[in-house]
Structure formats: structure tokens, C-alpha cells
mmCIF file of N, CA and C in Angstrom:
data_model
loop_
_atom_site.group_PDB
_atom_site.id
_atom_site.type_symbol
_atom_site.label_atom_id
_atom_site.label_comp_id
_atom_site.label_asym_id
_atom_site.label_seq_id
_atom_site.Cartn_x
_atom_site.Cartn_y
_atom_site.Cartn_z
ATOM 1 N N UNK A 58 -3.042 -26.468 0.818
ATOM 2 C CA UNK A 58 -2.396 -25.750 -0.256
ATOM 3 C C UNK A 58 -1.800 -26.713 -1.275
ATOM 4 N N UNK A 59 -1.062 -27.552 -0.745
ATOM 5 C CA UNK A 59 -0.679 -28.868 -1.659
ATOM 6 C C UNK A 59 -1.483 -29.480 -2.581
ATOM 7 N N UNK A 60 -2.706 -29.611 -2.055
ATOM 8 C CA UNK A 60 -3.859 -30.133 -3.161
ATOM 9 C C UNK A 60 -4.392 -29.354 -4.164
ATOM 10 N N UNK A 61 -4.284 -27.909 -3.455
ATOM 11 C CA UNK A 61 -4.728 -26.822 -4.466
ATOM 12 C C UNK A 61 -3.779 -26.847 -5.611
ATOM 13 N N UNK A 62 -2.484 -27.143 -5.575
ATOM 14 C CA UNK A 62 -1.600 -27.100 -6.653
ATOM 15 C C UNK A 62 -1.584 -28.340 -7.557
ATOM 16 N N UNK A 63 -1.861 -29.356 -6.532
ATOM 17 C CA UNK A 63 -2.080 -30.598 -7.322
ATOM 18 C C UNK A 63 -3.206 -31.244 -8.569
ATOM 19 N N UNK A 64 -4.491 -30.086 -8.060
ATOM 20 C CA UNK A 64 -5.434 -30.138 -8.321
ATOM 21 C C UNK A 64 -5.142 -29.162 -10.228
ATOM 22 N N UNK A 65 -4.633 -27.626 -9.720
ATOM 23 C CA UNK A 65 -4.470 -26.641 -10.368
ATOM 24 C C UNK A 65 -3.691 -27.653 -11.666
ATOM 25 N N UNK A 66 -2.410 -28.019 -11.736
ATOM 26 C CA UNK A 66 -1.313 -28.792 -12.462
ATOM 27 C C UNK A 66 -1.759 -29.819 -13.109
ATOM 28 N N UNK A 67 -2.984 -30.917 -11.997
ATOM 29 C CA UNK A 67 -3.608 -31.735 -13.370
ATOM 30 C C UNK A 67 -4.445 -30.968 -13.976
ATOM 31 N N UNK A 68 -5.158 -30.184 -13.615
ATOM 32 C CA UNK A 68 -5.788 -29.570 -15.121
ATOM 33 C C UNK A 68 -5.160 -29.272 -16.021
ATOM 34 N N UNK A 69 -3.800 -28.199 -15.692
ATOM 35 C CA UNK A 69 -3.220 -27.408 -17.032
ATOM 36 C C UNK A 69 -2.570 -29.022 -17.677
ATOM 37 N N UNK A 70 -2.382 -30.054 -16.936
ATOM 38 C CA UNK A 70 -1.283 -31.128 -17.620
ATOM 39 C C UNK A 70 -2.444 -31.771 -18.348
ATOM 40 N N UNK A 71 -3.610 -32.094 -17.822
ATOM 41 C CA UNK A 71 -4.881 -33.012 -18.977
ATOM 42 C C UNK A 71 -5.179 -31.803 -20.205
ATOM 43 N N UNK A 72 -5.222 -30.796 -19.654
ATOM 44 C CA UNK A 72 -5.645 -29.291 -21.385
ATOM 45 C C UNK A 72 -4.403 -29.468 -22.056
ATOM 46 N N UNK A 73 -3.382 -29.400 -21.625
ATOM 47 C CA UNK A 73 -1.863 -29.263 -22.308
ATOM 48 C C UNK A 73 -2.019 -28.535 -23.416
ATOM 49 N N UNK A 74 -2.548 -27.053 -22.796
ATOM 50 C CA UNK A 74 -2.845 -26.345 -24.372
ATOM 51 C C UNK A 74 -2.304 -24.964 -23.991
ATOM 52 N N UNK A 75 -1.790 -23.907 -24.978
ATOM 53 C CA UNK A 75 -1.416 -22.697 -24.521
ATOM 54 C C UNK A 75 -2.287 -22.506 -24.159
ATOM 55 N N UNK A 76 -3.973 -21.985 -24.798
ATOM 56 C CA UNK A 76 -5.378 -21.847 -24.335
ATOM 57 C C UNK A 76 -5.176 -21.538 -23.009
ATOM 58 N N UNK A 77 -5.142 -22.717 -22.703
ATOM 59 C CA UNK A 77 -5.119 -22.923 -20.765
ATOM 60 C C UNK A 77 -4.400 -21.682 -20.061
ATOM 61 N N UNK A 78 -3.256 -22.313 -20.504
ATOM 62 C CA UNK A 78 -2.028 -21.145 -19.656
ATOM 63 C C UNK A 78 -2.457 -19.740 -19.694
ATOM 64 N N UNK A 79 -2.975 -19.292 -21.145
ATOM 65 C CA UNK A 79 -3.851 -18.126 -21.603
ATOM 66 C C UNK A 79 -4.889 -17.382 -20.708
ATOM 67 N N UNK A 80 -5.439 -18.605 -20.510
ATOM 68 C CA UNK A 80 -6.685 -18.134 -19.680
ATOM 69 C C UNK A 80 -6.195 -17.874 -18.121
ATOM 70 N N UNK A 81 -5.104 -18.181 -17.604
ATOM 71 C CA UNK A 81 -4.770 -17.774 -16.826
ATOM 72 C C UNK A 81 -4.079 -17.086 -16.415
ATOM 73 N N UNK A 82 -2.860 -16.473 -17.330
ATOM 74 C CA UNK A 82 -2.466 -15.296 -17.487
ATOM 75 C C UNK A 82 -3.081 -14.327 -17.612
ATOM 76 N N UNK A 83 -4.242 -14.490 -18.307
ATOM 77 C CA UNK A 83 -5.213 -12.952 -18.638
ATOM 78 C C UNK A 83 -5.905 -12.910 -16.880
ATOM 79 N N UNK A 84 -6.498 -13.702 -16.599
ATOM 80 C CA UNK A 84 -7.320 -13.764 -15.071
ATOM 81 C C UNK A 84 -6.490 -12.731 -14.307
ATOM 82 N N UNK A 85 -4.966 -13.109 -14.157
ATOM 83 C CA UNK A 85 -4.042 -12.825 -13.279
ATOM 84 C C UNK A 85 -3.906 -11.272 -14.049
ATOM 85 N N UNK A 86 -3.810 -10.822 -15.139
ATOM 86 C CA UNK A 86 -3.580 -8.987 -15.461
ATOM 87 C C UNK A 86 -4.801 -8.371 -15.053
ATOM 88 N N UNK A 87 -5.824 -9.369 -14.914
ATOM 89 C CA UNK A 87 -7.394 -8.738 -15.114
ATOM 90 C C UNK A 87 -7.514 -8.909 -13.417
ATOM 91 N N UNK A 88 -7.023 -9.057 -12.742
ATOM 92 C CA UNK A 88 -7.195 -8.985 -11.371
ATOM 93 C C UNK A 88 -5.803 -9.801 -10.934
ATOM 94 N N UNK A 89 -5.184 -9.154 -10.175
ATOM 95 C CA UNK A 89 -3.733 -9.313 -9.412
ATOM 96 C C UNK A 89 -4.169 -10.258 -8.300
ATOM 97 N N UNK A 90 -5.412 -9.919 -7.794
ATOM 98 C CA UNK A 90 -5.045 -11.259 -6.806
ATOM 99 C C UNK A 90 -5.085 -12.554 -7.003
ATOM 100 N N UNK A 91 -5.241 -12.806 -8.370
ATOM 101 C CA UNK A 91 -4.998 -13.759 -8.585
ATOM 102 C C UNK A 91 -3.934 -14.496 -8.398
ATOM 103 N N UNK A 92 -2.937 -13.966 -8.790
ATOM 104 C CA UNK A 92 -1.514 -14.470 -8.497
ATOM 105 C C UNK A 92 -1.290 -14.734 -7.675
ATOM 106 N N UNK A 93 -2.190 -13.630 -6.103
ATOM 107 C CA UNK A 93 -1.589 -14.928 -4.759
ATOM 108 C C UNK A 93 -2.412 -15.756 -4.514
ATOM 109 N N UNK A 94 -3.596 -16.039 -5.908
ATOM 110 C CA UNK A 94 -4.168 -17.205 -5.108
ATOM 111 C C UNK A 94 -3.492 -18.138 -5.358
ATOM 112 N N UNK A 95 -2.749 -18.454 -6.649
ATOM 113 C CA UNK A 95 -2.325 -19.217 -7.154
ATOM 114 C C UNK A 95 -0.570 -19.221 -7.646
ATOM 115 N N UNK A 96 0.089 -18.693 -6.085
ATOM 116 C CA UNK A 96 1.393 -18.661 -6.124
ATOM 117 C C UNK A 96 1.768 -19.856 -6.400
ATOM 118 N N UNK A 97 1.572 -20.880 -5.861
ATOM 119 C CA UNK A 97 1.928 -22.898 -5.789
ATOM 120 C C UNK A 97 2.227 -22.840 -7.420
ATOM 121 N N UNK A 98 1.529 -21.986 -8.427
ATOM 122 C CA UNK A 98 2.083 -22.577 -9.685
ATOM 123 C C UNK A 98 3.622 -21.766 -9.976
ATOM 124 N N UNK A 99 4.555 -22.712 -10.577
ATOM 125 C CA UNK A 99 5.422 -22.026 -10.859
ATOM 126 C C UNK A 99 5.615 -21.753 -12.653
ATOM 127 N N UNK A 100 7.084 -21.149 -12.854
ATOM 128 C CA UNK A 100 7.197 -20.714 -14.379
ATOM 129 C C UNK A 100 6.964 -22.285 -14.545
ATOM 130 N N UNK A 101 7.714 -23.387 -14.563
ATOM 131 C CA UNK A 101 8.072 -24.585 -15.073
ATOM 132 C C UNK A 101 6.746 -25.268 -15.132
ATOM 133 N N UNK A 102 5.679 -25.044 -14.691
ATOM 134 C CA UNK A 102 4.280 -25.523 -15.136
ATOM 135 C C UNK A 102 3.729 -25.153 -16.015
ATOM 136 N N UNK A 103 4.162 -23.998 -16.699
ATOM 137 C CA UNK A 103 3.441 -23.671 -18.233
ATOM 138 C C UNK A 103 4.395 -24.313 -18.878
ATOM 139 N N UNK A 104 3.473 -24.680 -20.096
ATOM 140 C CA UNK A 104 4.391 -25.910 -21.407
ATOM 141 C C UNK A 104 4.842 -24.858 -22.025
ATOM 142 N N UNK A 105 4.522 -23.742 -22.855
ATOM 143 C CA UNK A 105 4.808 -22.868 -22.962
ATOM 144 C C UNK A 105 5.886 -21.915 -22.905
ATOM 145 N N UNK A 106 7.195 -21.589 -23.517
ATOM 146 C CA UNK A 106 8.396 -20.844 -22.944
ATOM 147 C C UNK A 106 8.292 -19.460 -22.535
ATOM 148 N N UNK A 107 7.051 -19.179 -23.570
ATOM 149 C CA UNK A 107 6.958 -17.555 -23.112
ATOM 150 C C UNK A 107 6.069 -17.122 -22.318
ATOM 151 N N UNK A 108 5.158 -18.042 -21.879
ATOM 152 C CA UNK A 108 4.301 -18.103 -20.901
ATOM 153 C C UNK A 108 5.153 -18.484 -19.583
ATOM 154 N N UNK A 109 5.983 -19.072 -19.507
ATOM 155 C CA UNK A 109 7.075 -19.250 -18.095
ATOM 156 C C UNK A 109 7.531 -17.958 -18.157
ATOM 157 N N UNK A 110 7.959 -17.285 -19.050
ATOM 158 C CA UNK A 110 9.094 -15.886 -18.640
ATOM 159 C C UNK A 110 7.773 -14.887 -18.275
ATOM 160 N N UNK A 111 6.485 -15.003 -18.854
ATOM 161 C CA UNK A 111 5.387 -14.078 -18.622
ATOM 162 C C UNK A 111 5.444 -14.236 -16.781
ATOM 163 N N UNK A 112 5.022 -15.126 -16.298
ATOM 164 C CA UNK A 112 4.878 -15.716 -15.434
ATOM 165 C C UNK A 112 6.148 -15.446 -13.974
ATOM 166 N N UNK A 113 7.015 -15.885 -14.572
ATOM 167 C CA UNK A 113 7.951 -15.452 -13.590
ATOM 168 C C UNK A 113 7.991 -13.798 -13.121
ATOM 169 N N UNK A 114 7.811 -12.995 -14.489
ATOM 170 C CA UNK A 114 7.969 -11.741 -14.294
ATOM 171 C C UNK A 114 7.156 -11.179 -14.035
ATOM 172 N N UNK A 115 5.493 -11.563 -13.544
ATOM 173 C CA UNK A 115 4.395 -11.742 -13.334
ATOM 174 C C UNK A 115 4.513 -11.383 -11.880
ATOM 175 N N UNK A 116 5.139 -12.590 -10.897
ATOM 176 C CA UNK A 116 5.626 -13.199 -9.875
ATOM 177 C C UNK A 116 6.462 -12.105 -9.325
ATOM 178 N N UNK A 117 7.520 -11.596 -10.216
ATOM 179 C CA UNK A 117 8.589 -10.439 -9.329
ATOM 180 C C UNK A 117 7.340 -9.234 -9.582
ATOM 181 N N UNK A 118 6.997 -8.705 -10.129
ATOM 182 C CA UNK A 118 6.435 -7.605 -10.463
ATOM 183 C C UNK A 118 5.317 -7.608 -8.975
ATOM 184 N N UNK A 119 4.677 -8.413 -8.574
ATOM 185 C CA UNK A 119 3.742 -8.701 -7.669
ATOM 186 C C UNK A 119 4.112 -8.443 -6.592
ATOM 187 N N UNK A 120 5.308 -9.163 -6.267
ATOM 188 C CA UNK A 120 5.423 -8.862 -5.011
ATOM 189 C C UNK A 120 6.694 -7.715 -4.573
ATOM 190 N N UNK A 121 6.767 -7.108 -5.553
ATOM 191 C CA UNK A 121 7.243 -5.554 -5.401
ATOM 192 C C UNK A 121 6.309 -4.666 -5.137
ATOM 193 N N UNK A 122 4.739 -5.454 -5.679
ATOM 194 C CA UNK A 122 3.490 -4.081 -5.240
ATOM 195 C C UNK A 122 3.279 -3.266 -6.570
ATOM 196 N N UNK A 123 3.642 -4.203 -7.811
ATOM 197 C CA UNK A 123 4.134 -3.383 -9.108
ATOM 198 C C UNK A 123 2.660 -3.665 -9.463
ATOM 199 N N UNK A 124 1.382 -3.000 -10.957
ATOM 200 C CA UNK A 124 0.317 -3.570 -10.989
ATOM 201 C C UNK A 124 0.936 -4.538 -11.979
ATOM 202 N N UNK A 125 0.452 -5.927 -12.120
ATOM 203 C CA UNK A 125 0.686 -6.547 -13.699
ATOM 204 C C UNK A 125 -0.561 -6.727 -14.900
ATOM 205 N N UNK A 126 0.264 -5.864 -15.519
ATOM 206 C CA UNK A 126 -0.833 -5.685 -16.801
ATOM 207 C C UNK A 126 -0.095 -5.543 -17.889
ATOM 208 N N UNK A 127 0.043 -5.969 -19.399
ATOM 209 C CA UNK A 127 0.242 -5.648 -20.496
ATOM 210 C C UNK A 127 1.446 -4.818 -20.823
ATOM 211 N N UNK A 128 0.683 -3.621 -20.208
ATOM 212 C CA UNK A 128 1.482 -2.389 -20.476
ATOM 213 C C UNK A 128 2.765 -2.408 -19.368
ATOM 214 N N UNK A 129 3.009 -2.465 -18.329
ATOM 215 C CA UNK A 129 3.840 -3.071 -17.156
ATOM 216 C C UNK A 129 4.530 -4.212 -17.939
ATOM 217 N N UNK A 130 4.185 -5.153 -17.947
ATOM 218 C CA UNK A 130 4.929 -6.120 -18.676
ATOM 219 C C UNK A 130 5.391 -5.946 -19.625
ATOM 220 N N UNK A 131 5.514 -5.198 -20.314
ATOM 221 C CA UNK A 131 5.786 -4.969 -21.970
ATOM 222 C C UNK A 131 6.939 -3.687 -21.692
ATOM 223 N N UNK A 132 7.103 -2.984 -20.833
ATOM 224 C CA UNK A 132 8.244 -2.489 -20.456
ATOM 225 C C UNK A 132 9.380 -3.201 -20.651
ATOM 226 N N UNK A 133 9.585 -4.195 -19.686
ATOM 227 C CA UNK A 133 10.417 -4.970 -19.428
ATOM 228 C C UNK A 133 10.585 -6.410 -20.917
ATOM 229 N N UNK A 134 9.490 -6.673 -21.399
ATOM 230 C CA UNK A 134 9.728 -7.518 -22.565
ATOM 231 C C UNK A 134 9.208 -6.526 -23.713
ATOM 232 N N UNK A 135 10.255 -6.304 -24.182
ATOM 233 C CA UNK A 135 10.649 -5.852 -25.188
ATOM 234 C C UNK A 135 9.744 -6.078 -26.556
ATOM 235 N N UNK A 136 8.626 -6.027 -27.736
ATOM 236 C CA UNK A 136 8.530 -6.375 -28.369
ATOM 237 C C UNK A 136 7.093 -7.622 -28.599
ATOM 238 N N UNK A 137 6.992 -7.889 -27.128
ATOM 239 C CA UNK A 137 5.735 -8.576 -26.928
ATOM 240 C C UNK A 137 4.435 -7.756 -26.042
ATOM 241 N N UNK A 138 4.054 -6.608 -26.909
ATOM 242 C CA UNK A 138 3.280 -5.787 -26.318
ATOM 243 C C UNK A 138 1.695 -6.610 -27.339
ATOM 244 N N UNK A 139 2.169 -6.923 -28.381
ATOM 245 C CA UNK A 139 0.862 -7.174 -29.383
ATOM 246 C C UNK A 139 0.496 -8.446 -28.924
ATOM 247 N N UNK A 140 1.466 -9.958 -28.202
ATOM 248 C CA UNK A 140 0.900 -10.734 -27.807
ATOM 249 C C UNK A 140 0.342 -10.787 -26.204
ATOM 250 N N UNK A 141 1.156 -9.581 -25.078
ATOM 251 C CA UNK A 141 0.464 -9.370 -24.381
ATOM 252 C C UNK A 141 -0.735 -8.985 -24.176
ATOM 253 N N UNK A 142 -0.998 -7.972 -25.242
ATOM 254 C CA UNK A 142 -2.629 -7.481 -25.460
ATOM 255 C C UNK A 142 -3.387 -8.703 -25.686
ATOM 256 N N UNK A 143 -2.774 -9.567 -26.744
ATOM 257 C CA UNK A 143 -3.823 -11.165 -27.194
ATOM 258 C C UNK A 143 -4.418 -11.951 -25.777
ATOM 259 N N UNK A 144 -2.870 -12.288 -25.217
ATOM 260 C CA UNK A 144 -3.380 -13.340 -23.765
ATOM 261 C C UNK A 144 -4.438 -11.763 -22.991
ATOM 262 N N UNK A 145 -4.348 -10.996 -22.759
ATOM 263 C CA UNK A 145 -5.304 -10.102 -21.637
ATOM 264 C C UNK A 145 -6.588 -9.850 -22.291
ATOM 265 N N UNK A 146 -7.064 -10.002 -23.737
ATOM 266 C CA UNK A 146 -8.066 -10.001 -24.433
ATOM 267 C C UNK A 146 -8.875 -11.431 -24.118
ATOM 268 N N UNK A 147 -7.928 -12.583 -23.995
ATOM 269 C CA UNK A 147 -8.555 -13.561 -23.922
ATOM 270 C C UNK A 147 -9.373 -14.083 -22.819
ATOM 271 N N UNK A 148 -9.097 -13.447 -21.434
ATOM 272 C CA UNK A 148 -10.424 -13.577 -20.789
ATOM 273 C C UNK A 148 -11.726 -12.736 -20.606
ATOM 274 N N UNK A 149 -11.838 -11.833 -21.670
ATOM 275 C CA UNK A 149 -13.346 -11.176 -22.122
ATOM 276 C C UNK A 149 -13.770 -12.714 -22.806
ATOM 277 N N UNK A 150 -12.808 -13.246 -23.821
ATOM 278 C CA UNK A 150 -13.631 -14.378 -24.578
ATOM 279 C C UNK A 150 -14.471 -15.737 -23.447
ATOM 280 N N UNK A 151 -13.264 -15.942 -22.684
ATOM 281 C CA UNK A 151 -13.927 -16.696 -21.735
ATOM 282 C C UNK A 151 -15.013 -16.496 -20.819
ATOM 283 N N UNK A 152 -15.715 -15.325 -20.979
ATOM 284 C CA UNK A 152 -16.460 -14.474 -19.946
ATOM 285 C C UNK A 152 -18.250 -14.744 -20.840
ATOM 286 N N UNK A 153 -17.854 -14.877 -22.056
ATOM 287 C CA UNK A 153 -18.787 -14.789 -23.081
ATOM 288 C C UNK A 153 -19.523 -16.620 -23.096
#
């Protein structure tokens, strides 16, 4: 598991791009299990500030059994419903 995170962290740290973080936030709305594959990452690994608060609340929402998607998330953050839709759009692009 250690390597899996080690492995996971140098990638996002060599991309050092929102992009990145992007593409993995959308993975994780577009299928939940993602998140436990990749619990080892925490908020403080996205460069990103609003991608850490996405993330954390990502994290509680999950393991309440809550679904995380957009619309779920955007309850609770107030006002970022138009950039939640952006990051969950962005892995159709990566699919292409």
C-alpha cells in the first residue's frame, strides 16, 4: 500500500498540474470506488486549495455510504456547482 501511494504522489508531484488532480476527482464522482482505491491520497496532496476541500469532503461523504457526485457535493459547497460539473465533465475528455 505504501508504494501505491508513493507511486500515486510522484505522479501528481512530476504533472504538478490542476489537470491531474482533475482527472482524478472526476474518476472518483464517475465511480466511488475509486476513492477506496486510492484512500493513501490525502487533501494535502492536491496543490490545489479547492481540490483539497473537494477531496476531503469527498472522503467524509464516502464513508458515510453518501454517493459523491457534483450534485451531493454542491449541497454542502455552496456556489461551486458550475466548477463541479467542469472537474466531472473532464473525464469523458480523458476517455476520448
Amino acid at each position: 500500500m505504501l508504494e501505491d501511494r508513493a507511486t500515486t504522489l510522484a505522479t501528481l508531484n512530476r504533472l504538478e498540474s490542476t489537470e491531474m488532480e482533475q482527472v482524478l476527482l472526476a474518476a472518483a464522482f464517475h465511480e466511488n470506488r475509486v476513492i477506496d482505491r486510492v484512500r493513501y491520497v490525502r487533501s494535502d496532496d492536491f496543490a490545489y486549495p479547492l481540490h483539497q476541500e473537494i477531496w476531503d469532503l469527498a472522503l467524509t461523504m464516502r464513508e458515510r455510504g453518501e454517493a459523491v457526485n457534483p450534485p451531493m457535493l454542491a449541497k454542502v459547497m455552496e456556489g461551486s456547482e458550475k466548477y463541479l460539473a467542469e472537474v466531472y465533465n473532464t473525464f469523458a475528455g480523458t476517455l476520448a
